[in-house]
GROMACS .gro file of C-alpha atoms in nm:
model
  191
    1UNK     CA    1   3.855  -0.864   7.751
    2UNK     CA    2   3.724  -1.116   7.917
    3UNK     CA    3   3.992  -1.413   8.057
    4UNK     CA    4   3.758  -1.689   8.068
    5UNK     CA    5   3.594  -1.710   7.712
    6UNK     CA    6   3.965  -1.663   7.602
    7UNK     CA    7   4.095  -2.003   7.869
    8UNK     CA    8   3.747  -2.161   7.704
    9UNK     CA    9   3.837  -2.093   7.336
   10UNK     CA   10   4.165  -2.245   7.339
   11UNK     CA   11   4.072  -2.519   7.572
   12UNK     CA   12   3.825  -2.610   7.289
   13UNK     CA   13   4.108  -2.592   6.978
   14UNK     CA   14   4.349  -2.786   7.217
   15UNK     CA   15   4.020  -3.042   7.218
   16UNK     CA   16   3.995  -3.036   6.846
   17UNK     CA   17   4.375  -3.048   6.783
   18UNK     CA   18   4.382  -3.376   7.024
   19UNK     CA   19   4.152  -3.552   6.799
   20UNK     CA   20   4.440  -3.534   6.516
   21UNK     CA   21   4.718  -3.677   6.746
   22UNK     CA   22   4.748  -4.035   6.851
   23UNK     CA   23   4.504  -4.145   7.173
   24UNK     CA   24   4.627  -4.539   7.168
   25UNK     CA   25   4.971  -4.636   7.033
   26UNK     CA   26   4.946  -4.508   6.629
   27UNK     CA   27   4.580  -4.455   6.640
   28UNK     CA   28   4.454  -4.090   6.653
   29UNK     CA   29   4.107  -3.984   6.804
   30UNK     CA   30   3.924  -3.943   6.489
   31UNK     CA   31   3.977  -4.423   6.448
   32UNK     CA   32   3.979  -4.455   6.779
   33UNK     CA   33   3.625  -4.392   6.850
   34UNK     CA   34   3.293  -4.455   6.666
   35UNK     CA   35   3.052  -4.183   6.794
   36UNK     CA   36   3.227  -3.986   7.072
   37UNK     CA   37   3.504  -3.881   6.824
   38UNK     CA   38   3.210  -3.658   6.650
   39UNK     CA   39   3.076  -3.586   7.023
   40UNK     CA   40   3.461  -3.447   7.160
   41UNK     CA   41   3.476  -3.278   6.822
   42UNK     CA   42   3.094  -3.132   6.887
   43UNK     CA   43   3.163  -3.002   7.229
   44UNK     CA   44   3.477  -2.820   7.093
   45UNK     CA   45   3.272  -2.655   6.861
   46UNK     CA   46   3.003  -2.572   7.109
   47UNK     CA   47   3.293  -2.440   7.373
   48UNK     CA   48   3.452  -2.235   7.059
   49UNK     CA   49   3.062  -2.066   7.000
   50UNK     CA   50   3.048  -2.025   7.359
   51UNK     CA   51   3.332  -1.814   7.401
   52UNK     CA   52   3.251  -1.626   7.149
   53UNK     CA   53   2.900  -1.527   7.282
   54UNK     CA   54   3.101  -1.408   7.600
   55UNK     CA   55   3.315  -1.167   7.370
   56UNK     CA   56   2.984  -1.022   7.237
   57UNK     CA   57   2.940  -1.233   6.886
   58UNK     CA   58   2.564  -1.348   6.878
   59UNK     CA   59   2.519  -1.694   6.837
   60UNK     CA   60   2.243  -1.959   6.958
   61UNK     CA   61   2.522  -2.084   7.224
   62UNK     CA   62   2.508  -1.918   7.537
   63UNK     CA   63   2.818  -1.863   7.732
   64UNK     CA   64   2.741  -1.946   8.101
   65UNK     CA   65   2.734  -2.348   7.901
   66UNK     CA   66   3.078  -2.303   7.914
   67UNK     CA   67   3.155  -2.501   8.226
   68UNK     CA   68   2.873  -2.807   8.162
   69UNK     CA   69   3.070  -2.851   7.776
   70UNK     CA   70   3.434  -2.850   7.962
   71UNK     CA   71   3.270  -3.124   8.203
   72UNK     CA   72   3.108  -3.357   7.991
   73UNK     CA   73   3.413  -3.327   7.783
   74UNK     CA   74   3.606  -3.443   8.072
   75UNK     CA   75   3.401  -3.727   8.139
   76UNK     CA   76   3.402  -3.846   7.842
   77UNK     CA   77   3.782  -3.858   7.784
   78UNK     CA   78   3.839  -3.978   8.137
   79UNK     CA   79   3.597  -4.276   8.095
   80UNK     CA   80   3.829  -4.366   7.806
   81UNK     CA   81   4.120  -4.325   7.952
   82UNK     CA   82   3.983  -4.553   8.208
   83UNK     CA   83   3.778  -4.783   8.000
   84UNK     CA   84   3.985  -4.837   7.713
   85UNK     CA   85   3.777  -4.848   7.380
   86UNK     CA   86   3.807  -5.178   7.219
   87UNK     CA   87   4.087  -5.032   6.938
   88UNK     CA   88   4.276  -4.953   7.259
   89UNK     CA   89   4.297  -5.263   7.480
   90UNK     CA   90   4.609  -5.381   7.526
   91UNK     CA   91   4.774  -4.996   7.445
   92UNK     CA   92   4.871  -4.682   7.661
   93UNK     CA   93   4.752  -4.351   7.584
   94UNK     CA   94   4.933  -4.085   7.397
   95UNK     CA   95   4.935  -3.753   7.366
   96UNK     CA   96   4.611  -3.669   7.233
   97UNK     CA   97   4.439  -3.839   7.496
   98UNK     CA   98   4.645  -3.681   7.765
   99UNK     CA   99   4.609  -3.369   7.577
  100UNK     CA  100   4.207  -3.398   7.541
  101UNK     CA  101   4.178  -3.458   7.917
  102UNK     CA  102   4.393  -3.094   7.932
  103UNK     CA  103   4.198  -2.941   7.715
  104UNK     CA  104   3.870  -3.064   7.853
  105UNK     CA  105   3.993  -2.928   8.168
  106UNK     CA  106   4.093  -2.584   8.084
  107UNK     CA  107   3.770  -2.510   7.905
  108UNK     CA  108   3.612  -2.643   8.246
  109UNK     CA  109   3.838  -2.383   8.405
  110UNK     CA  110   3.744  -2.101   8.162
  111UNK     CA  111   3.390  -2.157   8.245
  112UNK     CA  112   3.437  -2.131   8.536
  113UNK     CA  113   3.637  -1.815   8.545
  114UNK     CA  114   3.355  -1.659   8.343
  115UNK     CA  115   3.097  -1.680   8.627
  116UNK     CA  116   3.345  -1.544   8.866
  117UNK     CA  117   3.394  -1.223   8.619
  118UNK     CA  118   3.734  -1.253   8.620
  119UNK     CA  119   3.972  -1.050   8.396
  120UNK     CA  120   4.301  -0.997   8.363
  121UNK     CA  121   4.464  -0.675   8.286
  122UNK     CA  122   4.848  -0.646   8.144
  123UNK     CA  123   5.013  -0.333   8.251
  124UNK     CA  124   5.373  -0.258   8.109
  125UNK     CA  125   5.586  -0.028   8.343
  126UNK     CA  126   5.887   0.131   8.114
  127UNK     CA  127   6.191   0.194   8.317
  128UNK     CA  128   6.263   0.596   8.341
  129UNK     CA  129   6.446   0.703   8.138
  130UNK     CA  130   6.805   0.910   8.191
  131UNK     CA  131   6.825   1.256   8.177
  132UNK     CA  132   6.633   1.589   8.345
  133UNK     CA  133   6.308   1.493   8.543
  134UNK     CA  134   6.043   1.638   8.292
  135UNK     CA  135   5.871   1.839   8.581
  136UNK     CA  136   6.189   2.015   8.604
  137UNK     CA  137   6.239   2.089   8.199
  138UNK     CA  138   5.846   2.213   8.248
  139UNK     CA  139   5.948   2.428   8.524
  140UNK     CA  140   6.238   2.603   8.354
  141UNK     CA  141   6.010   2.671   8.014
  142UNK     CA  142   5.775   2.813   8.212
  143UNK     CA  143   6.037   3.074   8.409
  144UNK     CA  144   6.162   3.136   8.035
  145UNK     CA  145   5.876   3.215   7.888
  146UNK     CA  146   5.745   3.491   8.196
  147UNK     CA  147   6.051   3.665   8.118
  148UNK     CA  148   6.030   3.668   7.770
  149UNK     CA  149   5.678   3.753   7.778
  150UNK     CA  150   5.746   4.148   7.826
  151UNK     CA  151   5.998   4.171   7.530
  152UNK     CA  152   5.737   3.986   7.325
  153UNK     CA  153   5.416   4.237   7.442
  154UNK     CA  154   5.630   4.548   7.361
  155UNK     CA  155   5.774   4.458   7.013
  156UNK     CA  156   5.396   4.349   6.984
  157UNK     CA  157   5.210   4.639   7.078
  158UNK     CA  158   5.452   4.924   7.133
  159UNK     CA  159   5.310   5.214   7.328
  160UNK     CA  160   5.420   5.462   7.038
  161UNK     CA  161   5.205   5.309   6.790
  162UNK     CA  162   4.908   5.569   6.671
  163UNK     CA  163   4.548   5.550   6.643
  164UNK     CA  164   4.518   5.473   6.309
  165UNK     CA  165   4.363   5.171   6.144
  166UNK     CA  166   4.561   4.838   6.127
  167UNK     CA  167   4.880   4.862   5.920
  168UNK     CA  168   4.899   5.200   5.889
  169UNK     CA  169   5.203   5.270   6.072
  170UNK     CA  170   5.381   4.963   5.876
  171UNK     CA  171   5.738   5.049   5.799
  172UNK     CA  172   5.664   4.946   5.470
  173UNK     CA  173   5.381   5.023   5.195
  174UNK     CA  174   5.210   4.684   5.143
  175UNK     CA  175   5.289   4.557   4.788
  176UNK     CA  176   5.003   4.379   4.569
  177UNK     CA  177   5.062   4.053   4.379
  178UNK     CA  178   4.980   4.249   4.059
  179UNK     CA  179   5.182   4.352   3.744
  180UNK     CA  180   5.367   4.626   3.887
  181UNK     CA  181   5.365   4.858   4.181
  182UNK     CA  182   5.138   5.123   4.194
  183UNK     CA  183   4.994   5.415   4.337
  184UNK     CA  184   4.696   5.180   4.495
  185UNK     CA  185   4.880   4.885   4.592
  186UNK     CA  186   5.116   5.152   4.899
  187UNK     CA  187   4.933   5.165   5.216
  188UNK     CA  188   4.749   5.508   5.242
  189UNK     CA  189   4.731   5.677   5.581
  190UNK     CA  190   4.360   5.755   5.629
  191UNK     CA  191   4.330   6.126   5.773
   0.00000   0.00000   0.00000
């Protein structure tokens, strides 16, 4: 799986989640702004279809956009955070801004780890477990089983056994599932 359409997609919840929090004492992202609440909340969107593209769903968005949404999202939230909107003069930023800068950032980031092709495997090493190496349990089966394997040949195919066809030198007649026994259900020695 790719890493970077994954860094992308949640940099662009974090984004929309941020517009739900407070930017500028009590007032969240969606009051604070007039337009680029619907433009932050745009570019999410865009960075969510984005990343998606890069997992292989088809959509009109295509993923190497990643890294220009992730900037322009940054821009815009910085130039707020350094150019107070008029709702904000006079108030210090809150989470959500701080958090829309983050998020801006990390979908930036994803981008960019996108055009590098990078990936990220997770590989879980178990500690061994106690008891007999399993090479060695192998090894002993296999011993036990090339001595058993004469025993098993003989009662198999025993060198006494005639010529005759295939159950013919049963030790017992073969019984049908009939009524009764009879004189065509024994096994018949063919001369």
């Amino acid at each position: 799986m790719e890493t970077g359409a994954i860094v992308a997609a949640v940099g662009g919840v974090l984004l929309l989640v941020s517009l739900f929090l407070d930017w500028f004492g009590t007032i969240s992202g969606w009051t604070t702004f007039e337009v680029l609440d619907l433009v932050l909340a745009a570019l999410a969107l865009l960075a969510l279809a984005a990343a998606a593209e890069r997992v292989g769903y088809p959509n009109p968005v295509a993923g190497r956009w990643l890294t220009a949404i992730g900037v322009a999202a940054a821009v815009i939230v910085a130039s707020q955070l350094l150019q107070h909107p008029p709702v904000g003069v006079g108030r210090s930023p809150q989470v959500g801004a701080w958090l829309a800068l983050g998020a801006s950032l990390v979908i930036t980031a994803g981008g960019l780890v996108g055009m590098a092709r990078i990936s990220v495997e997770l590989v879980v090493e178990r500690e061994p477990e106690e008891g007999p190496d399993t090479r060695d349990v192998e090894r002993a089966a296999a011993r036990e089983a090339a001595a058993e394997e004469p025993k098993v040949e003989r009662e198999l195919y025993p060198p006494e056994r005639g010529g005759g066809p295939l159950g013919a030198d049963d030790p017992e007649p073969f019984r049908g599932s009939g009524p009764g026994p009879g004189p065509e259900d024994e096994t018949q020695r063919i001369e």
